[in-house]
PDB file of C-alpha atoms in Angstrom:
ATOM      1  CA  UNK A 919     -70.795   3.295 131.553  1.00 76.00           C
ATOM      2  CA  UNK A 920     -73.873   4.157 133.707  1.00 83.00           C
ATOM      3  CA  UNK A 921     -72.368   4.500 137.349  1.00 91.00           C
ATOM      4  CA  UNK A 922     -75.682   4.701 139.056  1.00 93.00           C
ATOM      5  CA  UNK A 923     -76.314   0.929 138.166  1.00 94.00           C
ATOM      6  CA  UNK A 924     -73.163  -0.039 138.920  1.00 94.00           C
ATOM      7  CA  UNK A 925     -73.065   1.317 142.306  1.00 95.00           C
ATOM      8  CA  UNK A 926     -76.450  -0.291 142.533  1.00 96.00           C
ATOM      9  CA  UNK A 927     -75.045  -3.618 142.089  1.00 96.00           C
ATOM     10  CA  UNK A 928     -72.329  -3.024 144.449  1.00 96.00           C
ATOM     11  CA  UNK A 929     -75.166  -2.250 147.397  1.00 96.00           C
ATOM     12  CA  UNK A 930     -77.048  -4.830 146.406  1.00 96.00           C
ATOM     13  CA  UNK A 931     -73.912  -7.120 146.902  1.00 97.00           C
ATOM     14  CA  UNK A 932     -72.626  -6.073 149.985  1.00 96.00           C
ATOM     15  CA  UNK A 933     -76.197  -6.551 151.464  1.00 95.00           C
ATOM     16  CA  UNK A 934     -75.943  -9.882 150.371  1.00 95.00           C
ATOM     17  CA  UNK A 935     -72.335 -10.258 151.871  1.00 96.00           C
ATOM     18  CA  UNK A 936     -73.501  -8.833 155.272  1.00 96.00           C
ATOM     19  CA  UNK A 937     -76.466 -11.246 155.213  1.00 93.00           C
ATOM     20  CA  UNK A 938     -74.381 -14.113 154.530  1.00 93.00           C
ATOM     21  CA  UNK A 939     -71.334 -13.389 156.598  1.00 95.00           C
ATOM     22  CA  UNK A 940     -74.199 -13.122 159.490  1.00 94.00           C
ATOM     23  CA  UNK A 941     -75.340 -16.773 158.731  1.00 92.00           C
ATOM     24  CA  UNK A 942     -71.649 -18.081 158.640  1.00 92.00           C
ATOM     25  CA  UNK A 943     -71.671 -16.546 162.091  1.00 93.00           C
ATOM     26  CA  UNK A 944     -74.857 -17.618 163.461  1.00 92.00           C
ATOM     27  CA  UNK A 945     -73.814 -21.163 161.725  1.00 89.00           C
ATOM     28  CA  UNK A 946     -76.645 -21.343 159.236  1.00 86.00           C
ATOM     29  CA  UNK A 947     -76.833 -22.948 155.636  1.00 85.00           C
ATOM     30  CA  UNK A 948     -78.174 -21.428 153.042  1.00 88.00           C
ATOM     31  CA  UNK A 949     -81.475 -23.624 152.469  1.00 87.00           C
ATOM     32  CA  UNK A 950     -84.194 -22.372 149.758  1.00 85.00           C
ATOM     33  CA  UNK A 951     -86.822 -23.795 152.245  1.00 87.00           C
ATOM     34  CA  UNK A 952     -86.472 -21.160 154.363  1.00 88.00           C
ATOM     35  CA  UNK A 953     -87.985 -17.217 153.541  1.00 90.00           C
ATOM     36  CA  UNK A 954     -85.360 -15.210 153.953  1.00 87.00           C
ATOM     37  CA  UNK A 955     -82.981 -17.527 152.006  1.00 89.00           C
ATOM     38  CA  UNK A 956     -85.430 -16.939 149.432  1.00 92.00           C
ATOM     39  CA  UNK A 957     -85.229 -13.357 149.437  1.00 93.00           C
ATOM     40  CA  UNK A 958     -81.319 -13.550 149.285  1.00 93.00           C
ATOM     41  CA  UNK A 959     -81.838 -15.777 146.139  1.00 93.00           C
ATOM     42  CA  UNK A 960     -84.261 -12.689 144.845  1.00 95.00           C
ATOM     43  CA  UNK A 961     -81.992 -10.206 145.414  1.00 96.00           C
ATOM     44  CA  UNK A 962     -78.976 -12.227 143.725  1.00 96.00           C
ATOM     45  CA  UNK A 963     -81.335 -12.537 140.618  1.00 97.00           C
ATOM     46  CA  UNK A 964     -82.375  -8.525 140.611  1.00 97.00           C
ATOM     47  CA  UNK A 965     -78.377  -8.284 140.569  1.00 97.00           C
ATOM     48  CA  UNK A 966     -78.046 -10.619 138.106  1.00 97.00           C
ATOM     49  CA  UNK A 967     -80.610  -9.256 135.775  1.00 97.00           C
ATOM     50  CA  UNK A 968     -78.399  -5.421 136.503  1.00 97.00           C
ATOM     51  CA  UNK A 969     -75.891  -6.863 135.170  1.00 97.00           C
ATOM     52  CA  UNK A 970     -77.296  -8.046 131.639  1.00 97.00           C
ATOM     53  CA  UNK A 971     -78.696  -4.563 131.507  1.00 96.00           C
ATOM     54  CA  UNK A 972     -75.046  -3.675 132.226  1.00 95.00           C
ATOM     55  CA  UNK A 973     -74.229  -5.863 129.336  1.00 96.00           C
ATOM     56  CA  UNK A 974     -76.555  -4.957 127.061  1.00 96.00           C
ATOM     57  CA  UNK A 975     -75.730  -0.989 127.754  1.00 94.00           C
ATOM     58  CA  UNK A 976     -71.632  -1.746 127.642  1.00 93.00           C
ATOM     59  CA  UNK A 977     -71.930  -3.520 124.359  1.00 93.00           C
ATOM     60  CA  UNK A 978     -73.691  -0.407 122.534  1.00 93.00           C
ATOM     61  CA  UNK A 979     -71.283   2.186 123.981  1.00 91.00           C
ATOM     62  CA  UNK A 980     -68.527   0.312 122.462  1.00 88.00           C
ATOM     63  CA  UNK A 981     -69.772  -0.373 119.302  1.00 88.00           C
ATOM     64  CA  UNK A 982     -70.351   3.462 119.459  1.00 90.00           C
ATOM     65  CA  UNK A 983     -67.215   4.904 120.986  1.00 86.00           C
ATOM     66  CA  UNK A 984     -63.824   4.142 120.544  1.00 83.00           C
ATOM     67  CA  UNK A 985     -62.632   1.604 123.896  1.00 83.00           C
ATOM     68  CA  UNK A 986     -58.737   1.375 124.194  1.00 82.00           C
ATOM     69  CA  UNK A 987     -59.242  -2.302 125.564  1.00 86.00           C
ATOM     70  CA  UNK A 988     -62.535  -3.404 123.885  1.00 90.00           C
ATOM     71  CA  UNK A 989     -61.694  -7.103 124.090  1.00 91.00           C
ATOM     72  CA  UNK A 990     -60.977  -6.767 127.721  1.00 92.00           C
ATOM     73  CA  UNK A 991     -63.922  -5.006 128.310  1.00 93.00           C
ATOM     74  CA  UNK A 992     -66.038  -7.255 126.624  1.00 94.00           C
ATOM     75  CA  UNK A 993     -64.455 -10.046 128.273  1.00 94.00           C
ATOM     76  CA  UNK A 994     -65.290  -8.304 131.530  1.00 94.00           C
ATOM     77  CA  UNK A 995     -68.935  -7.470 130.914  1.00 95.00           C
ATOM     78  CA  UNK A 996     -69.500 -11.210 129.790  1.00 95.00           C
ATOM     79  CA  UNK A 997     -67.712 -12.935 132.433  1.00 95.00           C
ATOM     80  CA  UNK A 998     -69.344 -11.370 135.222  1.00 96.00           C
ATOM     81  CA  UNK A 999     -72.454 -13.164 134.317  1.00 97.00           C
ATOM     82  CA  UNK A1000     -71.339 -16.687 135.141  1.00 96.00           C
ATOM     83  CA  UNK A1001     -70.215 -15.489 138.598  1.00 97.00           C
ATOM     84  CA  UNK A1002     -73.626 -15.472 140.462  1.00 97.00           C
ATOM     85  CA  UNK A1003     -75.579 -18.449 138.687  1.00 96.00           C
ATOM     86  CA  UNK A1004     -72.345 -20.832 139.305  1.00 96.00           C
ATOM     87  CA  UNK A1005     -71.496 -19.267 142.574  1.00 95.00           C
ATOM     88  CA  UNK A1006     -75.609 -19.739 143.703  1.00 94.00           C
ATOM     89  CA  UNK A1007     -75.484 -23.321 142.327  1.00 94.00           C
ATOM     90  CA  UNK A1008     -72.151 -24.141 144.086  1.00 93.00           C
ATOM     91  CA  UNK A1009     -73.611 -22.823 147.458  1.00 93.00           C
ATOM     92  CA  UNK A1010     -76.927 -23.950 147.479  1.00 91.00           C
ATOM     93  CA  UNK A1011     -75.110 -28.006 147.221  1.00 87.00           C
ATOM     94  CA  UNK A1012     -73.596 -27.222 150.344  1.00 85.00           C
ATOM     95  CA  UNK A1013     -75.304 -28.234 154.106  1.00 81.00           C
ATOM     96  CA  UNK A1014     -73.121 -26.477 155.827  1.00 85.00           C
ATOM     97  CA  UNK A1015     -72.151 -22.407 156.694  1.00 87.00           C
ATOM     98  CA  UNK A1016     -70.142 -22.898 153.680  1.00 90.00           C
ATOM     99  CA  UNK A1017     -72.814 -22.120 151.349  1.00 91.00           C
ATOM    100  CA  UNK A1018     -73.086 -18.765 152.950  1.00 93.00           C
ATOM    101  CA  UNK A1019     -68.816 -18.481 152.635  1.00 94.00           C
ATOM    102  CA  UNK A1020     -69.612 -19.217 149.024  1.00 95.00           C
ATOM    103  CA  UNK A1021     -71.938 -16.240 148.232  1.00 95.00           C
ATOM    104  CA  UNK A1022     -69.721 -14.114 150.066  1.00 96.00           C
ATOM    105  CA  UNK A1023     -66.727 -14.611 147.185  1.00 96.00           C
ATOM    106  CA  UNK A1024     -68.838 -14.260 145.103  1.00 97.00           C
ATOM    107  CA  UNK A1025     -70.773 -11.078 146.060  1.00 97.00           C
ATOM    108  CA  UNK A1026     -67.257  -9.863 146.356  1.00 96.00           C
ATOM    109  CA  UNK A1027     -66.158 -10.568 143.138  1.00 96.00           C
ATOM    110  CA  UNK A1028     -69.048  -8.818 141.140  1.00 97.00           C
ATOM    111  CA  UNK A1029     -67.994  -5.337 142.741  1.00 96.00           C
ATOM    112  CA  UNK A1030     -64.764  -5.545 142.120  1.00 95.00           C
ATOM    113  CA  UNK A1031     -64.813  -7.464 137.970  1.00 95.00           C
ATOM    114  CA  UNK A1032     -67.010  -3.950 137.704  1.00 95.00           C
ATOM    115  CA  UNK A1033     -64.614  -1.883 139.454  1.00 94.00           C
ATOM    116  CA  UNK A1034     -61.760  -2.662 137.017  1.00 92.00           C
ATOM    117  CA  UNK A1035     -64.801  -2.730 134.046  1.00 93.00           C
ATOM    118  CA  UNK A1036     -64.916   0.573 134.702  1.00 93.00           C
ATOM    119  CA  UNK A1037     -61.142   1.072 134.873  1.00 91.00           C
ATOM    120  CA  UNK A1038     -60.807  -0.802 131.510  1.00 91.00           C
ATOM    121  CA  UNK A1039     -63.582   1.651 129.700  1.00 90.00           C
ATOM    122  CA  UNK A1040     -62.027   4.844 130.871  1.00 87.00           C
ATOM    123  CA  UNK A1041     -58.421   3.572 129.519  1.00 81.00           C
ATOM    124  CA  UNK A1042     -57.257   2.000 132.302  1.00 64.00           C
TER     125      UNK A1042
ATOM    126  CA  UNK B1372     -67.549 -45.667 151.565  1.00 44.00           C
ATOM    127  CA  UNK B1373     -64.656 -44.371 153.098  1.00 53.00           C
ATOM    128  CA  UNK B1374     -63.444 -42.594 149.955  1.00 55.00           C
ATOM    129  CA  UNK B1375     -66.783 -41.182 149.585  1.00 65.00           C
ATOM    130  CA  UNK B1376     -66.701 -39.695 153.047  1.00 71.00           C
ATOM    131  CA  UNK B1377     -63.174 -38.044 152.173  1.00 67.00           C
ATOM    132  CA  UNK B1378     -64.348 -36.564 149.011  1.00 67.00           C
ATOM    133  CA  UNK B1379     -67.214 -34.740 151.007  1.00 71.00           C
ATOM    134  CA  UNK B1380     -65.015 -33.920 153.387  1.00 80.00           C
ATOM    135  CA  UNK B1381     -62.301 -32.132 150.678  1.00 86.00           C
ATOM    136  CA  UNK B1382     -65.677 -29.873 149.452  1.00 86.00           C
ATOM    137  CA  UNK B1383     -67.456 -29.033 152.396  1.00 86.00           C
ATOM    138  CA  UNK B1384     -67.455 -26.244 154.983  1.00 85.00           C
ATOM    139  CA  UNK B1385     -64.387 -23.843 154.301  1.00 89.00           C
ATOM    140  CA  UNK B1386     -63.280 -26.403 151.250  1.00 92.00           C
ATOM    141  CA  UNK B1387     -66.462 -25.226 149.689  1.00 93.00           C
ATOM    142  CA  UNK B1388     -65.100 -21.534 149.732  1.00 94.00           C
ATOM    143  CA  UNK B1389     -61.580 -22.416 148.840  1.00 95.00           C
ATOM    144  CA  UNK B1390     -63.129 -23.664 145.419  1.00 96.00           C
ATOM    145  CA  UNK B1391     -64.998 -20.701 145.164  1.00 96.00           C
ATOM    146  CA  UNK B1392     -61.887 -18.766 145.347  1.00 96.00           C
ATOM    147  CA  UNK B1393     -60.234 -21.277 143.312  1.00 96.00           C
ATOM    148  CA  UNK B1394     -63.117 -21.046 140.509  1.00 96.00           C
ATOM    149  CA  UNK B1395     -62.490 -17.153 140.747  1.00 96.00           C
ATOM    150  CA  UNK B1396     -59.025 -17.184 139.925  1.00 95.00           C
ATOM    151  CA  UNK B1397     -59.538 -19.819 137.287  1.00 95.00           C
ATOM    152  CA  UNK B1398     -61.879 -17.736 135.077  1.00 95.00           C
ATOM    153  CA  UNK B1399     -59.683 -14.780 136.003  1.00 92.00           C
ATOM    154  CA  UNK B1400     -56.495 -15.961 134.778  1.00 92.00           C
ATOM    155  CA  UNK B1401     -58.025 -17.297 132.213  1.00 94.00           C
ATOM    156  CA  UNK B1402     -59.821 -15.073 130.539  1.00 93.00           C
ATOM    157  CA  UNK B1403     -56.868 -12.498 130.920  1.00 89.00           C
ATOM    158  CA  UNK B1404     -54.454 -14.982 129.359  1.00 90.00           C
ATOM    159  CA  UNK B1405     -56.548 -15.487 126.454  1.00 92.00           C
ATOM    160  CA  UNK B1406     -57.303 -12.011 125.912  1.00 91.00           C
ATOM    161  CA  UNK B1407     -53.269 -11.263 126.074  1.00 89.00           C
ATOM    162  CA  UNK B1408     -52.471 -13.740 124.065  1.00 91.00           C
ATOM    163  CA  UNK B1409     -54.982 -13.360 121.226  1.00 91.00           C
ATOM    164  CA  UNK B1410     -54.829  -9.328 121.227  1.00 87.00           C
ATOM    165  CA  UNK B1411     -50.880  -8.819 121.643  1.00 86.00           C
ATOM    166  CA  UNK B1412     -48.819 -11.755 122.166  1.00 87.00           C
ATOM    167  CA  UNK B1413     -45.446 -10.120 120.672  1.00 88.00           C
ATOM    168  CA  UNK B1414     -45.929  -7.702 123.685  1.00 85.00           C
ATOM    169  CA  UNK B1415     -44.562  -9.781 126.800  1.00 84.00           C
ATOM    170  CA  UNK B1416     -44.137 -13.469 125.163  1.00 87.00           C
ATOM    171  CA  UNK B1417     -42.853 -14.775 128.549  1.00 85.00           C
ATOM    172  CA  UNK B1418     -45.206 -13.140 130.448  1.00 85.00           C
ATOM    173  CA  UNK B1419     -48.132 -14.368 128.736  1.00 88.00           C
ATOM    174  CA  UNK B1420     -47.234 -18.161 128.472  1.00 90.00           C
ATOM    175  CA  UNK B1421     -46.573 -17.545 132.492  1.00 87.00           C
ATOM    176  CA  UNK B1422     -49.905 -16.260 132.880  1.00 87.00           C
ATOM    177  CA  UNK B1423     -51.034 -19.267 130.530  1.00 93.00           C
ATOM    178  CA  UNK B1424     -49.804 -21.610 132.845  1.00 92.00           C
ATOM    179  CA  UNK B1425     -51.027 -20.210 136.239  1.00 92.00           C
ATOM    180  CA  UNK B1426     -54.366 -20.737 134.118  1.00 94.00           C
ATOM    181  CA  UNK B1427     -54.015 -23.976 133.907  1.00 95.00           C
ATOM    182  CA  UNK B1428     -53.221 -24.877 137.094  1.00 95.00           C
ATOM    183  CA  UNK B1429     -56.213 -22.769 138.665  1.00 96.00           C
ATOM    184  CA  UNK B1430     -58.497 -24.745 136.459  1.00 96.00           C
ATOM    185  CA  UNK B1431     -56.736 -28.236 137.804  1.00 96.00           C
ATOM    186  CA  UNK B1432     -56.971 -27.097 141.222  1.00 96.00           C
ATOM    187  CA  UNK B1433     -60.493 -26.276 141.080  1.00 96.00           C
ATOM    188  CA  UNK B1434     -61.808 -28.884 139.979  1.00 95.00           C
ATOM    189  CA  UNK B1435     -59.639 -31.245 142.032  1.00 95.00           C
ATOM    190  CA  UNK B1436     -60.743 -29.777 145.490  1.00 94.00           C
ATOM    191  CA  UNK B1437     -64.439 -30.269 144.055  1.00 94.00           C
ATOM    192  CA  UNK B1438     -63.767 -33.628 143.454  1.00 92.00           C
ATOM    193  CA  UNK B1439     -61.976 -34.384 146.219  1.00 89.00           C
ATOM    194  CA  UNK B1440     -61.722 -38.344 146.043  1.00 89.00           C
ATOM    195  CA  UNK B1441     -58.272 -39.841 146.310  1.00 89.00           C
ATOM    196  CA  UNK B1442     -56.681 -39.091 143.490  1.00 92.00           C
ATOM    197  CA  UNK B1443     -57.963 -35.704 143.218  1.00 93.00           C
ATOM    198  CA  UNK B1444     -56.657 -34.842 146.482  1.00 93.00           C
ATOM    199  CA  UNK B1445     -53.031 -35.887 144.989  1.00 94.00           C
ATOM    200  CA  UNK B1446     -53.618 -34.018 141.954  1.00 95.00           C
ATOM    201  CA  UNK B1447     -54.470 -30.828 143.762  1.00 95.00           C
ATOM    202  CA  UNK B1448     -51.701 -30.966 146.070  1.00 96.00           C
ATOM    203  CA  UNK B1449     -49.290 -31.176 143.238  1.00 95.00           C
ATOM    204  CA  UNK B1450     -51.412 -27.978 141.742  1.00 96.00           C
ATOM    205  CA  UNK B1451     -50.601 -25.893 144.635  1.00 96.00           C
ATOM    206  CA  UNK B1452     -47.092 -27.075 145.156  1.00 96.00           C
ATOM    207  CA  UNK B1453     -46.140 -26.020 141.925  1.00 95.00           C
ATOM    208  CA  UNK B1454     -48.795 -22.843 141.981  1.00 95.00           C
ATOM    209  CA  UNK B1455     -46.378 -21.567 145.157  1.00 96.00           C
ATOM    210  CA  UNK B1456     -43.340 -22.298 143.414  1.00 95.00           C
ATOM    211  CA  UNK B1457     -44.987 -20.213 140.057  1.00 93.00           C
ATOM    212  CA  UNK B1458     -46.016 -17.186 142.440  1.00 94.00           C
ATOM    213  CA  UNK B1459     -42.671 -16.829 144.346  1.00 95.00           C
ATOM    214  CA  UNK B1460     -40.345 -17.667 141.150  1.00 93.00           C
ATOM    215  CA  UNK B1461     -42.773 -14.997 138.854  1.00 91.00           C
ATOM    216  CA  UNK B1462     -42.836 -12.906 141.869  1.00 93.00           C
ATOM    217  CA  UNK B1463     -39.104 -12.427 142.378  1.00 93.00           C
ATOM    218  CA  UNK B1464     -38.267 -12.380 138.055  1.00 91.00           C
ATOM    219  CA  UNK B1465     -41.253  -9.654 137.660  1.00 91.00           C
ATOM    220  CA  UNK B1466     -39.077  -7.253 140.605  1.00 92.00           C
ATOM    221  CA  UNK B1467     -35.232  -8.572 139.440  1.00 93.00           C
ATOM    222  CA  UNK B1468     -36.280  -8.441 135.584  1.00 90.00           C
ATOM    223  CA  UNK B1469     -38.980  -6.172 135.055  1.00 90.00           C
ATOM    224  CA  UNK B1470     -38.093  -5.605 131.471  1.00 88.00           C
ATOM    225  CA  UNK B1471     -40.231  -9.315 130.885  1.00 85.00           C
ATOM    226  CA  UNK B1472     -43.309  -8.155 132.427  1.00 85.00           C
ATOM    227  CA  UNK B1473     -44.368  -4.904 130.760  1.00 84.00           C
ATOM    228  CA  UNK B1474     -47.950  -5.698 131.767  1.00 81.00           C
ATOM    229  CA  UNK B1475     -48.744  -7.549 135.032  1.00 79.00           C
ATOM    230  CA  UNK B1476     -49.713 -10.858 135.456  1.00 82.00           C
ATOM    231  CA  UNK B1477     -51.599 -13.277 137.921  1.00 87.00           C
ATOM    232  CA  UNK B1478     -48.569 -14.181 139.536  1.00 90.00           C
ATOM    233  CA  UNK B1479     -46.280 -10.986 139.016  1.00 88.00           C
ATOM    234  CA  UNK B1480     -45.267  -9.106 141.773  1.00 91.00           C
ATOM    235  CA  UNK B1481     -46.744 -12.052 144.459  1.00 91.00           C
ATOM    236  CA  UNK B1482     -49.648 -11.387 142.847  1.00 90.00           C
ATOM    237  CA  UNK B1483     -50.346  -7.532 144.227  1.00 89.00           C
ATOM    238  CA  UNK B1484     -52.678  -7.053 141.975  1.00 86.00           C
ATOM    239  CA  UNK B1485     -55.067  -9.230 143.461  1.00 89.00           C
ATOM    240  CA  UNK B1486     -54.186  -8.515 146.740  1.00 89.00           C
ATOM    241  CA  UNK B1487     -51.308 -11.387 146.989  1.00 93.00           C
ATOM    242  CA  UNK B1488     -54.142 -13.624 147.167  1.00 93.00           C
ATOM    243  CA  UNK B1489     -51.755 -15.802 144.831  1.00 93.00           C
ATOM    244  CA  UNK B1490     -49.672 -16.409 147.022  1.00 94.00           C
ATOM    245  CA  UNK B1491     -51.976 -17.259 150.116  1.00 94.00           C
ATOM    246  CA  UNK B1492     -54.209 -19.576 147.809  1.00 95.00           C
ATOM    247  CA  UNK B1493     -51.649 -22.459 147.487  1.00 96.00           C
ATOM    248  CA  UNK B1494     -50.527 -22.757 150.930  1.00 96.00           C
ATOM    249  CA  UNK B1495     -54.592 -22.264 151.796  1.00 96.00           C
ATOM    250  CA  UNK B1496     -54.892 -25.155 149.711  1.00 96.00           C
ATOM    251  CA  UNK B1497     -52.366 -27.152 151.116  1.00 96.00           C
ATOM    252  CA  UNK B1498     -53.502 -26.926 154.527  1.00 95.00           C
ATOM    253  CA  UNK B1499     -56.963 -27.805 153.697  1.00 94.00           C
ATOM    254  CA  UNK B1500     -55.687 -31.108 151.998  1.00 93.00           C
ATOM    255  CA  UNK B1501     -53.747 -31.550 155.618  1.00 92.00           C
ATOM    256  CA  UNK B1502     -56.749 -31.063 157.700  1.00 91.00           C
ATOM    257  CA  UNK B1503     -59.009 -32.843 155.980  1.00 89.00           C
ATOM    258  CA  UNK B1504     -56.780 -35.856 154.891  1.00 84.00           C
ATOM    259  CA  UNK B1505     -58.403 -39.256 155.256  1.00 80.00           C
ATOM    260  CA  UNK B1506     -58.036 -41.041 158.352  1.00 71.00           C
ATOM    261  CA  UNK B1507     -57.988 -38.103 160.302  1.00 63.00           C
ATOM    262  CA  UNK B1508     -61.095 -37.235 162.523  1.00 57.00           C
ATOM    263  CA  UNK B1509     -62.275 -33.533 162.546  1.00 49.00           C
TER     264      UNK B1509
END
């Protein structure tokens, strides 16, 4: 697996969680009128598109190398995807700080679904 | 009207992260249930169906707190009722009769694997359908 990516997406995701958990603070909804919001939005996409590429990459190695788990990892590298544009959708409905709770589950679930990726590729 | 109101109520502010979480746990048991079950079933029979099950009921809670109208509310409470009894009667087999969990589950070992958030989900859950129950302001 390419680690630098991966650890790319992680940054990228805790930025995220530090900018929402400061509008759950500062009671703020996350509202695509405003600029910043739609910077957030950018960032979740860049992250998004990282982890195609991260797709794309993981399906090649294991049609190339011999994965212990290759349904698992598969499974992983797949379901990772839905997390962001479901997670965005699902906060963006909101009015309230909640929207902001939302992205922060879910910019804490991409780290760690590539965490144990990465587990499940080296044997794990 | 009223019902409407509720139904918000159920989804918004903190109930909209407590489906979030909910949603998380859904595709995670899920998709680890599925892939046990297909790829090595013979492995940890018991195990499996248990982790089957806790699939289920993620995907019932879910979308009952999104829903959130009357009914739902009833449904999900049921959900994590039974969820709490899963974790804590999975919990205890897994450490009494480890022989029937060779590979962990959702719900084995209270759920230490995902940092017991098992366990803390369904009683989450049923204090959110307390504080927001209808006919009570706040």
């Amino acid at each position: 697996m390419v680690l630098g990516l991966s650890l790319a997406l992680t940054g990228l995701c805790l930025v995220v969680v530090v900018w929402a958990v400061v509008k759950i603070v500062t009671r703020q909804p996350v509202l695509l009128t405003r600029r910043g919001d739609q910077v957030l939005l950018g960032v979740l996409a860049l992250v998004e598109l990282g982890l195609v590429v991260q797709a794309v990459v993981g399906f090649v190695l294991g049609a190339q190398q011999q994965i212990p788990n290759l349904l698992t990892f598969g499974v992983y590298l797949v379901g990772v995807l839905l997390i962001l544009p479901v997670g965005t959708f699902w906060a963006l409905a909101d009015r309230s700080r909640g929207g902001a709770g939302v992205l922060v589950v879910a910019c804490v679930t991409v780290p760690a679904m590539v965490l144990r990726m990465h587990q499940v590729y080296a044997g794990g | 009207m009223a019902e409407d109101a509720d139904a918000r109520r159920t989804r918004t502010g903190w109930g909209r992260v407590l489906v979030a979480v909910y949603g998380v746990f859904a595709l995670a048991a899920t998709a680890r249930s599925v892939v046990q079950i297909i790829d090595r079933f013979e492995v940890a029979p018991v195990a499996f169906v248990l982790s089957a099950v806790a699939a289920v009921f993620y995907l019932v809670a879910t979308t009952a707190f999104a829903l959130g109208d009357r009914s739902s509310r009833r449904l999900a409470a049921f959900s994590c009722a039974l969820e709490l009894v899963g974790v804590l009667v999975v919990g205890g087999l897994s450490l009494a009769v480890p022989a029937w969990f060779p590979e962990p589950t959702v719900w084995s070992h209270f759920g230490q694997g995902y940092l017991f958030i098992p366990v803390l989900l369904p009683v989450l859950g049923l204090w959110w359908l307390r504080r927001t129950r209808p006919g009570v302001s706040g």
